[in-house]
């Protein structure tokens, strides 16, 4: 299990932590390159993909994390910057319907996807 970004104490927006259920402990990993909250995430080919988010502004960044090398990679941005995203993975495609396009509360009817290895 992993957690990336968030709100709260200073630095929590770049925090990346991994939980090992066997050991019952958390480990801190390489920080998220673009600090933000309200992101969508999905795992494809053993990489954690992080989409969008907000704070201090809306984000369109797409970044992926490789747990073996403990490194991040940038990808082309999302077509529509948004936050409050719920992502789902089918095969090598991450779908993120809805979310919010204004900061704070809001909603959008856009439905976008990101396919690993292409769009």
Short mmCIF file of C-alpha atoms in Angstrom, two decimals:
data_model
loop_
_atom_site.label_atom_id
_atom_site.label_comp_id
_atom_site.label_asym_id
_atom_site.label_seq_id
_atom_site.Cartn_x
_atom_site.Cartn_y
_atom_site.Cartn_z
CA UNK A 1 0.00 0.00 0.00
CA UNK A 2 1.27 3.49 -0.71
CA UNK A 3 0.23 7.08 -0.03
CA UNK A 4 1.36 10.08 -2.12
CA UNK A 5 0.68 13.76 -1.43
CA UNK A 6 -1.94 15.16 0.89
CA UNK A 7 -2.96 17.98 3.20
CA UNK A 8 -1.98 18.67 6.75
CA UNK A 9 1.38 19.36 8.33
CA UNK A 10 4.26 21.08 6.48
CA UNK A 11 5.68 18.84 3.76
CA UNK A 12 2.74 16.44 3.69
CA UNK A 13 1.92 17.48 0.12
CA UNK A 14 5.13 15.81 -1.15
CA UNK A 15 5.12 12.86 1.25
CA UNK A 16 5.32 9.33 -0.13
CA UNK A 17 4.97 6.48 2.31
CA UNK A 18 4.63 2.73 1.79
CA UNK A 19 2.94 0.37 4.23
CA UNK A 20 4.21 -3.19 4.62
CA UNK A 21 1.33 -5.23 6.10
CA UNK A 22 3.65 -8.14 6.91
CA UNK A 23 5.93 -5.97 9.03
CA UNK A 24 3.15 -3.67 10.19
CA UNK A 25 5.26 -0.59 9.44
CA UNK A 26 5.52 2.46 7.15
CA UNK A 27 8.59 3.50 5.15
CA UNK A 28 9.25 6.98 3.74
CA UNK A 29 10.25 6.99 0.05
CA UNK A 30 11.41 9.61 -2.51
CA UNK A 31 9.12 12.67 -2.28
CA UNK A 32 6.50 13.50 -4.87
CA UNK A 33 8.14 15.95 -7.35
CA UNK A 34 5.07 18.22 -7.46
CA UNK A 35 3.46 18.69 -4.05
CA UNK A 36 -0.33 18.63 -4.15
CA UNK A 37 -3.50 17.08 -2.71
CA UNK A 38 -6.74 15.70 -4.11
CA UNK A 39 -4.86 13.54 -6.64
CA UNK A 40 -5.95 10.44 -8.53
CA UNK A 41 -3.66 7.41 -8.44
CA UNK A 42 -3.35 4.07 -10.19
CA UNK A 43 -0.77 1.29 -10.44
CA UNK A 44 0.23 -0.01 -13.88
CA UNK A 45 3.21 -2.29 -14.52
CA UNK A 46 4.31 -1.95 -10.87
CA UNK A 47 4.54 1.86 -11.12
CA UNK A 48 2.40 4.27 -9.08
CA UNK A 49 0.91 6.99 -11.32
CA UNK A 50 -0.23 10.27 -9.73
CA UNK A 51 -2.63 12.57 -11.62
CA UNK A 52 -3.72 16.18 -11.14
CA UNK A 53 -4.51 17.66 -7.75
CA UNK A 54 -4.65 21.11 -6.21
CA UNK A 55 -2.94 23.48 -3.78
CA UNK A 56 -1.87 26.07 -4.24
CA UNK A 57 -3.47 25.90 -7.72
CA UNK A 58 -5.02 23.23 -9.97
CA UNK A 59 -2.52 20.74 -11.35
CA UNK A 60 -2.35 18.80 -14.60
CA UNK A 61 0.88 16.96 -13.80
CA UNK A 62 1.21 13.23 -14.39
CA UNK A 63 4.10 11.60 -12.56
CA UNK A 64 4.96 7.96 -11.94
CA UNK A 65 6.97 6.32 -9.19
CA UNK A 66 9.21 3.26 -9.57
CA UNK A 67 9.47 1.52 -6.16
CA UNK A 68 12.51 -0.54 -7.24
CA UNK A 69 14.70 2.49 -8.06
CA UNK A 70 12.84 4.87 -5.68
CA UNK A 71 12.61 7.45 -8.49
CA UNK A 72 9.94 9.57 -10.19
CA UNK A 73 9.31 10.21 -13.90
CA UNK A 74 7.34 13.04 -15.55
CA UNK A 75 4.72 12.27 -18.24
CA UNK A 76 2.65 14.50 -20.56
CA UNK A 77 0.11 16.53 -18.54
CA UNK A 78 -3.58 15.77 -18.24
CA UNK A 79 -5.77 17.54 -20.84
CA UNK A 80 -7.86 19.13 -18.06
CA UNK A 81 -6.29 20.18 -14.74
CA UNK A 82 -8.49 18.88 -11.93
CA UNK A 83 -8.55 17.55 -8.37
CA UNK A 84 -10.77 15.33 -6.25
CA UNK A 85 -10.17 12.56 -8.78
CA UNK A 86 -11.08 8.91 -8.31
CA UNK A 87 -9.00 6.79 -10.68
CA UNK A 88 -9.57 3.21 -11.82
CA UNK A 89 -7.21 0.95 -13.76
CA UNK A 90 -8.23 -1.50 -16.49
CA UNK A 91 -5.26 -3.16 -18.18
CA UNK A 92 -2.74 -0.41 -18.91
CA UNK A 93 -5.26 2.43 -18.92
CA UNK A 94 -6.07 4.66 -15.94
CA UNK A 95 -9.53 6.27 -16.11
CA UNK A 96 -10.45 9.37 -14.13
CA UNK A 97 -14.05 10.46 -14.60
CA UNK A 98 -15.30 13.63 -12.96
CA UNK A 99 -13.34 15.50 -10.34
CA UNK A 100 -13.38 19.26 -9.90
CA UNK A 101 -12.03 21.94 -12.22
CA UNK A 102 -12.40 24.96 -9.92
CA UNK A 103 -10.33 25.09 -6.73
CA UNK A 104 -12.23 24.07 -3.62
CA UNK A 105 -15.64 22.54 -4.21
CA UNK A 106 -16.96 21.84 -7.68
CA UNK A 107 -17.49 19.15 -10.24
CA UNK A 108 -16.95 18.40 -13.90
CA UNK A 109 -18.50 15.92 -16.28
CA UNK A 110 -15.22 15.33 -18.14
CA UNK A 111 -14.04 11.75 -18.43
CA UNK A 112 -10.39 11.33 -19.36
CA UNK A 113 -7.91 8.48 -19.44
CA UNK A 114 -4.18 7.87 -19.54
CA UNK A 115 -2.75 4.79 -21.25
CA UNK A 116 0.71 3.69 -20.22
CA UNK A 117 2.83 3.66 -23.34
CA UNK A 118 0.59 6.16 -25.16
CA UNK A 119 -2.59 8.20 -24.95
#
